[in-house]
Amino acid sequence: MARDTPRQPWKPQQIRIKAPLSLSQRSSIFLTRHTIVQLDKMSFEHTAIILLGPYDDFPHANGKMYAPLRDSLAPTNTIANLQELAMAARMAQVPIFYGMHPLHSHGQRNIWSGADSTAVAGGAAGDESCEADFYDVLEPKPSNGDVVSEQHWNHSAFANTDLNSQLKRRKITNVVIAGVASETCLESTARYAYELSYHVTILADATASTATTAKDMAATLTWPKTMHEVTTVSEWAGALFHY
């Protein structure tokens, strides 16, 4: 029987948890909130998520890069959206490829004269502290087929790394890009992927910028003209899970 009214789109909700829970427990909470009618596995068979820089240093309130991103994180509920994206990917077995930049405490980035001077000066993600840990729920899961690619020296997760070969090895043709920061690593990686003939989707509410207006303008003016698709976590997951 046909439905009289269209099904309402899935609305991501921030998960408020008092005590730490395992991924399986979080997934159970997720499943009780979103009734999945059918998993569209075939359409996403050659799809992967590229997640950029999910170190504690960026979304954690005590991280060195949190303050510059704070005003951009809140309006689009970026942190909760990234967590929902990760949980949706794990339930659908869509692999996540991690694009991480080098850590600072051992001076890796200082040996290259072309390194991002702002990040080097700020000492972001020093590996002697929790700032270099993966943020909660965003940790790689080998059982999901997740891959941590070689660290990129500057902005693009493809340049001078094995990311492209890792994707090709798994016959990935479509990439969904999220993470920080939108005006540096995210956009540089997306443009590089486009030039390599991947189908590129940017999740506009799963990223953050040091300038909120810059992110908003890119999402509405630049990315729609230079990428294949610009959407939200809710809309992307809605296509993955027919409900």
Short mmCIF file of C-alpha atoms in Angstrom, two decimals:
data_model
loop_
_atom_site.label_atom_id
_atom_site.label_comp_id
_atom_site.label_asym_id
_atom_site.label_seq_id
_atom_site.Cartn_x
_atom_site.Cartn_y
_atom_site.Cartn_z
CA MET A 1 0.00 0.00 0.00
CA ALA A 2 1.32 3.43 -0.92
CA ARG A 3 1.97 5.88 1.87
CA ASP A 4 -0.42 8.83 2.15
CA THR A 5 2.35 11.11 3.36
CA PRO A 6 6.08 11.06 2.57
CA ARG A 7 8.40 9.68 5.21
CA GLN A 8 10.09 12.41 7.21
CA PRO A 9 13.86 12.76 6.68
CA TRP A 10 16.16 11.50 9.37
CA LYS A 11 17.20 14.29 11.73
CA PRO A 12 20.53 13.72 13.51
CA GLN A 13 20.36 14.10 17.27
CA GLN A 14 23.18 14.84 19.64
CA ILE A 15 23.84 11.84 21.87
CA ARG A 16 24.09 12.83 25.53
CA ILE A 17 25.71 10.07 27.57
CA LYS A 18 26.71 10.36 31.23
CA ALA A 19 29.11 7.40 31.30
CA PRO A 20 31.42 6.12 28.54
CA LEU A 21 29.74 3.50 26.37
CA SER A 22 31.10 1.05 23.85
CA LEU A 23 30.46 1.49 20.15
CA SER A 24 27.94 -1.37 20.23
CA GLN A 25 26.04 0.34 23.04
CA ARG A 26 26.07 3.65 21.18
CA SER A 27 24.88 1.86 18.05
CA SER A 28 21.96 0.42 20.01
CA ILE A 29 20.95 3.93 21.05
CA PHE A 30 21.33 5.03 17.43
CA LEU A 31 19.12 2.19 16.16
CA THR A 32 16.32 2.97 18.62
CA ARG A 33 16.16 6.53 17.28
CA HIS A 34 16.23 5.75 13.56
CA THR A 35 14.00 3.04 12.15
CA ILE A 36 15.80 1.49 9.20
CA VAL A 37 13.51 0.00 6.55
CA GLN A 38 16.13 -1.09 4.01
CA LEU A 39 19.90 -0.78 3.69
CA ASP A 40 20.91 0.36 0.20
CA LYS A 41 24.17 -1.60 0.21
CA MET A 42 24.49 -1.95 -3.57
CA SER A 43 24.46 1.78 -4.29
CA PHE A 44 27.24 2.37 -1.75
CA GLU A 45 29.36 -0.67 -2.57
CA HIS A 46 32.22 1.45 -3.96
CA THR A 47 31.87 4.31 -1.47
CA ALA A 48 34.21 5.34 1.33
CA ILE A 49 34.30 8.19 3.81
CA ILE A 50 37.44 10.31 4.05
CA LEU A 51 37.62 11.70 7.57
CA LEU A 52 40.12 14.49 8.12
CA GLY A 53 41.92 15.25 11.37
CA PRO A 54 39.65 13.75 14.07
CA TYR A 55 42.31 14.30 16.75
CA ASP A 56 41.09 15.42 20.18
CA ASP A 57 42.99 18.64 19.47
CA PHE A 58 40.22 19.92 17.18
CA PRO A 59 36.82 19.05 18.74
CA HIS A 60 37.86 18.70 22.40
CA ALA A 61 37.31 21.78 24.56
CA ASN A 62 40.90 21.56 25.87
CA GLY A 63 42.49 21.12 22.45
CA LYS A 64 44.78 23.78 21.00
CA MET A 65 42.70 24.08 17.83
CA TYR A 66 39.30 24.10 19.53
CA ALA A 67 39.15 27.84 20.21
CA PRO A 68 39.69 28.90 16.56
CA LEU A 69 36.98 26.44 15.44
CA ARG A 70 34.50 26.87 18.29
CA ASP A 71 32.22 29.41 16.62
CA SER A 72 31.96 27.20 13.55
CA LEU A 73 31.38 23.92 15.38
CA ALA A 74 28.20 24.91 17.22
CA PRO A 75 25.85 26.25 14.49
CA THR A 76 25.91 23.02 12.46
CA ASN A 77 26.33 20.67 15.45
CA THR A 78 29.49 19.41 13.78
CA ILE A 79 30.81 17.13 16.53
CA ALA A 80 27.53 15.24 16.97
CA ASN A 81 27.16 14.96 13.19
CA LEU A 82 30.64 13.46 12.84
CA GLN A 83 29.79 10.89 15.50
CA GLU A 84 26.49 10.02 13.80
CA LEU A 85 28.31 9.73 10.48
CA ALA A 86 30.78 7.26 11.98
CA MET A 87 28.04 5.15 13.54
CA ALA A 88 26.01 5.08 10.32
CA ALA A 89 29.11 4.05 8.37
CA ARG A 90 29.90 1.20 10.76
CA MET A 91 26.35 -0.16 10.66
CA ALA A 92 26.37 -0.08 6.86
CA GLN A 93 29.99 -1.28 6.65
CA VAL A 94 31.08 1.75 4.67
CA PRO A 95 34.84 2.06 5.32
CA ILE A 96 36.35 5.22 6.75
CA PHE A 97 39.74 6.36 5.46
CA TYR A 98 41.58 8.64 7.87
CA GLY A 99 43.60 11.59 6.61
CA MET A 100 45.82 12.72 9.49
CA HIS A 101 48.59 15.30 9.64
CA PRO A 102 51.95 14.60 11.35
CA LEU A 103 52.28 15.14 15.07
CA HIS A 104 54.45 17.94 16.39
CA SER A 105 56.32 16.91 19.49
CA HIS A 106 58.95 14.96 17.55
CA GLY A 107 59.40 17.80 15.10
CA GLN A 108 58.22 15.91 12.01
CA ARG A 109 56.64 18.96 10.43
CA ASN A 110 59.54 21.27 11.16
CA ILE A 111 61.83 19.34 8.82
CA TRP A 112 59.81 20.42 5.79
CA SER A 113 59.95 24.11 4.85
CA GLY A 114 56.53 23.97 3.18
CA ALA A 115 54.60 22.89 6.27
CA ASP A 116 51.58 24.90 7.39
CA SER A 117 53.21 27.61 9.52
CA THR A 118 50.07 28.26 11.58
CA ALA A 119 49.72 24.64 12.68
CA VAL A 120 53.45 24.30 13.37
CA ALA A 121 53.54 27.47 15.45
CA GLY A 122 50.49 26.36 17.43
CA GLY A 123 51.97 22.95 18.14
CA ALA A 124 48.69 21.23 17.30
CA ALA A 125 48.29 17.55 18.13
CA GLY A 126 51.47 17.02 20.07
CA ASP A 127 51.84 13.28 20.57
CA GLU A 128 52.85 13.60 24.20
CA SER A 129 49.30 14.43 25.22
CA CYS A 130 45.72 13.33 24.72
CA GLU A 131 45.42 15.92 21.95
CA ALA A 132 46.74 13.33 19.50
CA ASP A 133 44.12 10.74 20.50
CA PHE A 134 41.15 10.09 18.26
CA TYR A 135 37.97 11.82 19.40
CA ASP A 136 35.26 9.68 20.98
CA VAL A 137 33.40 7.41 18.48
CA LEU A 138 35.71 8.55 15.66
CA GLU A 139 38.42 5.95 16.30
CA PRO A 140 39.38 3.65 13.39
CA LYS A 141 37.74 0.22 13.41
CA PRO A 142 39.71 -2.39 11.41
CA SER A 143 36.70 -4.71 11.56
CA ASN A 144 34.83 -2.13 9.47
CA GLY A 145 37.61 -2.01 6.89
CA ASP A 146 38.79 1.40 8.12
CA VAL A 147 42.21 2.56 6.92
CA VAL A 148 44.59 5.13 8.43
CA SER A 149 46.56 6.42 5.47
CA GLU A 150 50.02 7.96 5.59
CA GLN A 151 50.12 11.36 7.25
CA HIS A 152 49.95 14.36 4.93
CA TRP A 153 52.46 17.16 5.36
CA ASN A 154 50.23 20.09 4.58
CA HIS A 155 46.55 20.18 3.56
CA SER A 156 45.62 17.53 1.01
CA ALA A 157 45.31 14.00 2.38
CA PHE A 158 46.27 12.72 -1.09
CA ALA A 159 49.51 14.63 -1.66
CA ASN A 160 52.62 12.54 -0.91
CA THR A 161 50.58 9.79 0.80
CA ASP A 162 49.23 6.33 -0.02
CA LEU A 163 45.56 7.39 0.22
CA ASN A 164 44.86 7.12 -3.51
CA SER A 165 46.44 3.67 -3.80
CA GLN A 166 44.59 2.46 -0.70
CA LEU A 167 41.27 3.58 -2.20
CA LYS A 168 42.03 2.11 -5.63
CA ARG A 169 43.07 -1.19 -4.06
CA ARG A 170 39.58 -1.48 -2.59
CA LYS A 171 37.85 -0.36 -5.81
CA ILE A 172 36.50 2.83 -4.24
CA THR A 173 35.09 5.28 -6.79
CA ASN A 174 32.94 7.54 -4.59
CA VAL A 175 34.31 9.49 -1.63
CA VAL A 176 32.34 11.30 1.05
CA ILE A 177 34.49 13.91 2.78
CA ALA A 178 34.13 15.29 6.31
CA GLY A 179 36.34 16.68 9.07
CA VAL A 180 38.43 19.75 9.71
CA ALA A 181 39.25 22.29 8.73
CA SER A 182 36.90 23.15 5.89
CA GLU A 183 39.05 25.83 4.25
CA THR A 184 42.29 23.84 4.41
CA CYS A 185 42.40 20.04 4.65
CA LEU A 186 38.80 19.35 3.65
CA GLU A 187 38.66 21.53 0.56
CA SER A 188 42.20 20.65 -0.56
CA THR A 189 41.48 16.94 -0.23
CA ALA A 190 38.14 17.27 -2.03
CA ARG A 191 39.68 19.16 -4.96
CA TYR A 192 42.49 16.60 -5.23
CA ALA A 193 39.97 13.75 -5.21
CA TYR A 194 37.97 15.45 -7.95
CA GLU A 195 41.10 15.74 -10.12
CA LEU A 196 41.73 12.02 -9.58
CA SER A 197 38.25 11.29 -11.02
CA TYR A 198 36.52 10.26 -7.81
CA HIS A 199 32.87 11.18 -7.35
CA VAL A 200 33.15 13.71 -4.52
CA THR A 201 30.52 14.46 -1.87
CA ILE A 202 31.15 17.02 0.88
CA LEU A 203 29.12 16.87 4.10
CA ALA A 204 28.65 20.55 4.89
CA ASP A 205 27.46 20.03 8.47
CA ALA A 206 30.31 17.66 9.36
CA THR A 207 33.13 20.18 9.08
CA ALA A 208 34.24 23.40 10.75
CA SER A 209 36.28 26.45 9.87
CA THR A 210 38.29 29.15 11.61
CA ALA A 211 35.88 31.58 9.93
CA THR A 212 32.21 30.58 9.96
CA THR A 213 31.32 32.93 7.12
CA ALA A 214 34.01 31.36 4.94
CA LYS A 215 32.60 27.88 5.50
CA ASP A 216 29.06 29.04 4.81
CA MET A 217 30.08 30.76 1.58
CA ALA A 218 32.03 27.72 0.42
CA ALA A 219 29.10 25.41 1.16
CA THR A 220 26.62 27.56 -0.74
CA LEU A 221 28.74 29.07 -3.52
CA THR A 222 32.04 27.27 -4.14
CA TRP A 223 31.55 23.57 -3.40
CA PRO A 224 28.31 23.16 -5.41
CA LYS A 225 30.20 24.37 -8.50
CA THR A 226 33.43 22.43 -7.95
CA MET A 227 32.22 19.12 -6.42
CA HIS A 228 29.67 16.56 -7.49
CA GLU A 229 27.48 16.87 -4.43
CA VAL A 230 27.16 18.94 -1.26
CA THR A 231 24.81 17.53 1.34
CA THR A 232 24.36 16.90 5.08
CA VAL A 233 24.92 13.87 7.27
CA SER A 234 21.16 13.47 7.61
CA GLU A 235 20.55 13.51 3.86
CA TRP A 236 23.47 11.21 3.09
CA ALA A 237 22.44 8.66 5.72
CA GLY A 238 18.85 8.92 4.52
CA ALA A 239 20.00 7.72 1.09
CA LEU A 240 22.03 4.94 2.68
CA PHE A 241 19.22 3.75 4.95
CA HIS A 242 15.80 3.72 3.28
CA TYR A 243 13.25 4.11 6.04
#
